[in-house]
Amino acid sequence: MTQPDTQPASADLDHQLELLHEQLRQREAQITQLERRQQIDARLTEAHPLDLGAARLLTEAAIQQMDEPDIDTAVADLRRDKPWLFRTNGTPHAFPFAPEADRLSEPDPADEAAAHAASTGNRRDLLTYLRLRRNRASP
């Protein structure tokens, strides 16, 4: 029985253990991020935003700047500072200045892209959504 053979195996196991711990920390961070996004979406849905994707981005940016993150405060501040992002009681869910025919037509690709970007969290999907939204607003 030689001692040198057990040291490399032990070092390999220690290295594998470190890798597993790092993967666990990454997964926990992802879960925390997804839970926060779900909480943000729930609070924003209660506030009735016209554009959930834009409201989410602004809320997440505000939360990142807080010393102690508070979703309710961030949503309330966003609603106070940017009221045009939210519908009022008498306003239909679509943009109030959109023609009635536009509201009754097929789903908007930008809305579908927003939902897809929200579900994946992928930066490329977000850019696709923002590009579609910009092109929709352009004459």
PDB file of C-alpha atoms in Angstrom:
ATOM      1  CA  MET A   1       0.000   0.000   0.000  1.00  0.00           C
ATOM      2  CA  THR A   2       1.449   3.237  -1.123  1.00  0.00           C
ATOM      3  CA  GLN A   3       0.437   6.636   0.142  1.00  0.00           C
ATOM      4  CA  PRO A   4       1.161   8.645  -3.034  1.00  0.00           C
ATOM      5  CA  ASP A   5      -1.663   6.894  -4.948  1.00  0.00           C
ATOM      6  CA  THR A   6      -4.336   8.008  -2.491  1.00  0.00           C
ATOM      7  CA  GLN A   7      -3.363  11.683  -2.541  1.00  0.00           C
ATOM      8  CA  PRO A   8      -4.175  12.280  -6.230  1.00  0.00           C
ATOM      9  CA  ALA A   9      -7.509  10.482  -5.849  1.00  0.00           C
ATOM     10  CA  SER A  10      -8.280  12.571  -2.784  1.00  0.00           C
ATOM     11  CA  ALA A  11      -7.330  15.758  -4.641  1.00  0.00           C
ATOM     12  CA  ASP A  12      -9.615  14.764  -7.539  1.00  0.00           C
ATOM     13  CA  LEU A  13     -12.491  14.161  -5.147  1.00  0.00           C
ATOM     14  CA  ASP A  14     -11.856  17.476  -3.428  1.00  0.00           C
ATOM     15  CA  HIS A  15     -11.850  19.216  -6.808  1.00  0.00           C
ATOM     16  CA  GLN A  16     -15.090  17.489  -7.843  1.00  0.00           C
ATOM     17  CA  LEU A  17     -16.640  18.479  -4.535  1.00  0.00           C
ATOM     18  CA  GLU A  18     -15.646  22.108  -5.078  1.00  0.00           C
ATOM     19  CA  LEU A  19     -17.177  22.002  -8.577  1.00  0.00           C
ATOM     20  CA  LEU A  20     -20.409  20.561  -7.215  1.00  0.00           C
ATOM     21  CA  HIS A  21     -20.560  23.236  -4.527  1.00  0.00           C
ATOM     22  CA  GLU A  22     -20.055  25.932  -7.179  1.00  0.00           C
ATOM     23  CA  GLN A  23     -22.822  24.444  -9.325  1.00  0.00           C
ATOM     24  CA  LEU A  24     -25.084  24.355  -6.288  1.00  0.00           C
ATOM     25  CA  ARG A  25     -24.387  28.051  -5.573  1.00  0.00           C
ATOM     26  CA  GLN A  26     -25.146  28.907  -9.213  1.00  0.00           C
ATOM     27  CA  ARG A  27     -28.429  26.974  -9.145  1.00  0.00           C
ATOM     28  CA  GLU A  28     -29.440  28.625  -5.876  1.00  0.00           C
ATOM     29  CA  ALA A  29     -28.721  32.038  -7.402  1.00  0.00           C
ATOM     30  CA  GLN A  30     -30.840  31.144 -10.435  1.00  0.00           C
ATOM     31  CA  ILE A  31     -33.695  29.994  -8.221  1.00  0.00           C
ATOM     32  CA  THR A  32     -33.497  33.210  -6.203  1.00  0.00           C
ATOM     33  CA  GLN A  33     -33.534  35.264  -9.403  1.00  0.00           C
ATOM     34  CA  LEU A  34     -36.550  33.367 -10.774  1.00  0.00           C
ATOM     35  CA  GLU A  35     -38.423  33.733  -7.472  1.00  0.00           C
ATOM     36  CA  ARG A  36     -37.728  37.480  -7.458  1.00  0.00           C
ATOM     37  CA  ARG A  37     -38.902  37.774 -11.081  1.00  0.00           C
ATOM     38  CA  GLN A  38     -42.090  35.906 -10.180  1.00  0.00           C
ATOM     39  CA  GLN A  39     -42.701  38.246  -7.235  1.00  0.00           C
ATOM     40  CA  ILE A  40     -42.071  41.289  -9.439  1.00  0.00           C
ATOM     41  CA  ASP A  41     -44.474  39.979 -12.080  1.00  0.00           C
ATOM     42  CA  ALA A  42     -47.136  39.317  -9.447  1.00  0.00           C
ATOM     43  CA  ARG A  43     -46.851  42.850  -7.986  1.00  0.00           C
ATOM     44  CA  LEU A  44     -46.789  44.434 -11.435  1.00  0.00           C
ATOM     45  CA  THR A  45     -49.802  42.416 -12.601  1.00  0.00           C
ATOM     46  CA  GLU A  46     -51.728  43.767  -9.625  1.00  0.00           C
ATOM     47  CA  ALA A  47     -50.747  47.295 -10.751  1.00  0.00           C
ATOM     48  CA  HIS A  48     -52.033  46.652 -14.339  1.00  0.00           C
ATOM     49  CA  PRO A  49     -49.098  47.726 -16.516  1.00  0.00           C
ATOM     50  CA  LEU A  50     -49.613  48.403 -20.208  1.00  0.00           C
ATOM     51  CA  ASP A  51     -46.242  46.856 -21.002  1.00  0.00           C
ATOM     52  CA  LEU A  52     -45.234  44.196 -18.497  1.00  0.00           C
ATOM     53  CA  GLY A  53     -41.777  43.734 -20.021  1.00  0.00           C
ATOM     54  CA  ALA A  54     -40.816  47.393 -19.785  1.00  0.00           C
ATOM     55  CA  ALA A  55     -42.291  47.706 -16.287  1.00  0.00           C
ATOM     56  CA  ARG A  56     -40.370  44.600 -15.174  1.00  0.00           C
ATOM     57  CA  LEU A  57     -37.074  45.950 -16.517  1.00  0.00           C
ATOM     58  CA  LEU A  58     -37.564  49.273 -14.759  1.00  0.00           C
ATOM     59  CA  THR A  59     -38.591  47.573 -11.529  1.00  0.00           C
ATOM     60  CA  GLU A  60     -35.586  45.231 -11.596  1.00  0.00           C
ATOM     61  CA  ALA A  61     -33.268  48.191 -12.215  1.00  0.00           C
ATOM     62  CA  ALA A  62     -34.788  50.064  -9.271  1.00  0.00           C
ATOM     63  CA  ILE A  63     -34.450  47.033  -6.995  1.00  0.00           C
ATOM     64  CA  GLN A  64     -30.784  46.597  -7.907  1.00  0.00           C
ATOM     65  CA  GLN A  65     -30.097  50.177  -6.820  1.00  0.00           C
ATOM     66  CA  MET A  66     -31.760  49.723  -3.412  1.00  0.00           C
ATOM     67  CA  ASP A  67     -29.725  49.060  -0.276  1.00  0.00           C
ATOM     68  CA  GLU A  68     -32.470  46.736   0.947  1.00  0.00           C
ATOM     69  CA  PRO A  69     -34.469  45.407  -2.026  1.00  0.00           C
ATOM     70  CA  ASP A  70     -38.215  45.950  -1.646  1.00  0.00           C
ATOM     71  CA  ILE A  71     -40.417  44.984  -4.573  1.00  0.00           C
ATOM     72  CA  ASP A  72     -43.543  46.719  -3.272  1.00  0.00           C
ATOM     73  CA  THR A  73     -41.692  50.017  -2.869  1.00  0.00           C
ATOM     74  CA  ALA A  74     -40.103  49.718  -6.315  1.00  0.00           C
ATOM     75  CA  VAL A  75     -43.480  49.079  -7.981  1.00  0.00           C
ATOM     76  CA  ALA A  76     -45.135  51.916  -6.055  1.00  0.00           C
ATOM     77  CA  ASP A  77     -42.319  54.296  -7.016  1.00  0.00           C
ATOM     78  CA  LEU A  78     -42.545  53.227 -10.660  1.00  0.00           C
ATOM     79  CA  ARG A  79     -46.305  53.711 -10.692  1.00  0.00           C
ATOM     80  CA  ARG A  80     -45.905  57.157  -9.118  1.00  0.00           C
ATOM     81  CA  ASP A  81     -42.998  58.290 -11.325  1.00  0.00           C
ATOM     82  CA  LYS A  82     -44.183  56.768 -14.625  1.00  0.00           C
ATOM     83  CA  PRO A  83     -47.988  56.608 -14.521  1.00  0.00           C
ATOM     84  CA  TRP A  84     -48.211  56.272 -18.307  1.00  0.00           C
ATOM     85  CA  LEU A  85     -46.888  52.704 -17.979  1.00  0.00           C
ATOM     86  CA  PHE A  86     -50.038  51.665 -16.117  1.00  0.00           C
ATOM     87  CA  ARG A  87     -53.678  51.656 -17.094  1.00  0.00           C
ATOM     88  CA  THR A  88     -56.237  53.588 -15.146  1.00  0.00           C
ATOM     89  CA  ASN A  89     -59.585  52.222 -13.998  1.00  0.00           C
ATOM     90  CA  GLY A  90     -61.544  53.289 -17.078  1.00  0.00           C
ATOM     91  CA  THR A  91     -58.884  52.532 -19.671  1.00  0.00           C
ATOM     92  CA  PRO A  92     -59.068  49.233 -21.542  1.00  0.00           C
ATOM     93  CA  HIS A  93     -56.031  46.959 -21.394  1.00  0.00           C
ATOM     94  CA  ALA A  94     -54.824  48.019 -24.840  1.00  0.00           C
ATOM     95  CA  PHE A  95     -53.295  51.431 -25.392  1.00  0.00           C
ATOM     96  CA  PRO A  96     -56.072  54.011 -25.038  1.00  0.00           C
ATOM     97  CA  PHE A  97     -55.165  55.710 -28.317  1.00  0.00           C
ATOM     98  CA  ALA A  98     -55.090  52.500 -30.380  1.00  0.00           C
ATOM     99  CA  PRO A  99     -57.887  52.148 -32.940  1.00  0.00           C
ATOM    100  CA  GLU A 100     -60.612  49.665 -32.035  1.00  0.00           C
ATOM    101  CA  ALA A 101     -59.726  47.482 -35.027  1.00  0.00           C
ATOM    102  CA  ASP A 102     -56.184  47.083 -33.709  1.00  0.00           C
ATOM    103  CA  ARG A 103     -57.449  45.885 -30.344  1.00  0.00           C
ATOM    104  CA  LEU A 104     -59.635  43.219 -31.945  1.00  0.00           C
ATOM    105  CA  SER A 105     -57.077  41.913 -34.431  1.00  0.00           C
ATOM    106  CA  GLU A 106     -54.751  38.964 -33.976  1.00  0.00           C
ATOM    107  CA  PRO A 107     -52.162  38.977 -31.154  1.00  0.00           C
ATOM    108  CA  ASP A 108     -49.271  41.369 -31.497  1.00  0.00           C
ATOM    109  CA  PRO A 109     -45.891  39.691 -32.190  1.00  0.00           C
ATOM    110  CA  ALA A 110     -44.268  42.102 -29.729  1.00  0.00           C
ATOM    111  CA  ASP A 111     -46.561  40.871 -26.949  1.00  0.00           C
ATOM    112  CA  GLU A 112     -45.721  37.274 -27.780  1.00  0.00           C
ATOM    113  CA  ALA A 113     -42.005  38.117 -27.841  1.00  0.00           C
ATOM    114  CA  ALA A 114     -42.360  39.820 -24.440  1.00  0.00           C
ATOM    115  CA  ALA A 115     -43.946  36.722 -22.953  1.00  0.00           C
ATOM    116  CA  HIS A 116     -41.252  34.538 -24.470  1.00  0.00           C
ATOM    117  CA  ALA A 117     -38.458  36.797 -23.181  1.00  0.00           C
ATOM    118  CA  ALA A 118     -40.041  36.835 -19.725  1.00  0.00           C
ATOM    119  CA  SER A 119     -40.237  33.056 -19.628  1.00  0.00           C
ATOM    120  CA  THR A 120     -36.684  32.412 -20.834  1.00  0.00           C
ATOM    121  CA  GLY A 121     -34.843  35.324 -19.247  1.00  0.00           C
ATOM    122  CA  ASN A 122     -32.565  35.269 -22.292  1.00  0.00           C
ATOM    123  CA  ARG A 123     -30.962  38.592 -23.209  1.00  0.00           C
ATOM    124  CA  ARG A 124     -31.285  37.857 -26.940  1.00  0.00           C
ATOM    125  CA  ASP A 125     -35.039  37.244 -26.535  1.00  0.00           C
ATOM    126  CA  LEU A 126     -35.350  40.537 -24.670  1.00  0.00           C
ATOM    127  CA  LEU A 127     -33.582  42.390 -27.481  1.00  0.00           C
ATOM    128  CA  THR A 128     -35.895  40.763 -30.023  1.00  0.00           C
ATOM    129  CA  TYR A 129     -38.900  41.955 -28.032  1.00  0.00           C
ATOM    130  CA  LEU A 130     -37.529  45.491 -27.708  1.00  0.00           C
ATOM    131  CA  ARG A 131     -36.797  45.611 -31.447  1.00  0.00           C
ATOM    132  CA  LEU A 132     -40.349  44.478 -32.277  1.00  0.00           C
ATOM    133  CA  ARG A 133     -41.805  47.024 -29.879  1.00  0.00           C
ATOM    134  CA  ARG A 134     -39.687  49.816 -31.375  1.00  0.00           C
ATOM    135  CA  ASN A 135     -40.721  48.851 -34.898  1.00  0.00           C
ATOM    136  CA  ARG A 136     -44.387  48.750 -33.863  1.00  0.00           C
ATOM    137  CA  ALA A 137     -44.128  52.318 -32.548  1.00  0.00           C
ATOM    138  CA  SER A 138     -42.344  53.602 -35.680  1.00  0.00           C
ATOM    139  CA  PRO A 139     -44.571  54.959 -38.442  1.00  0.00           C
TER     140      PRO A 139
END
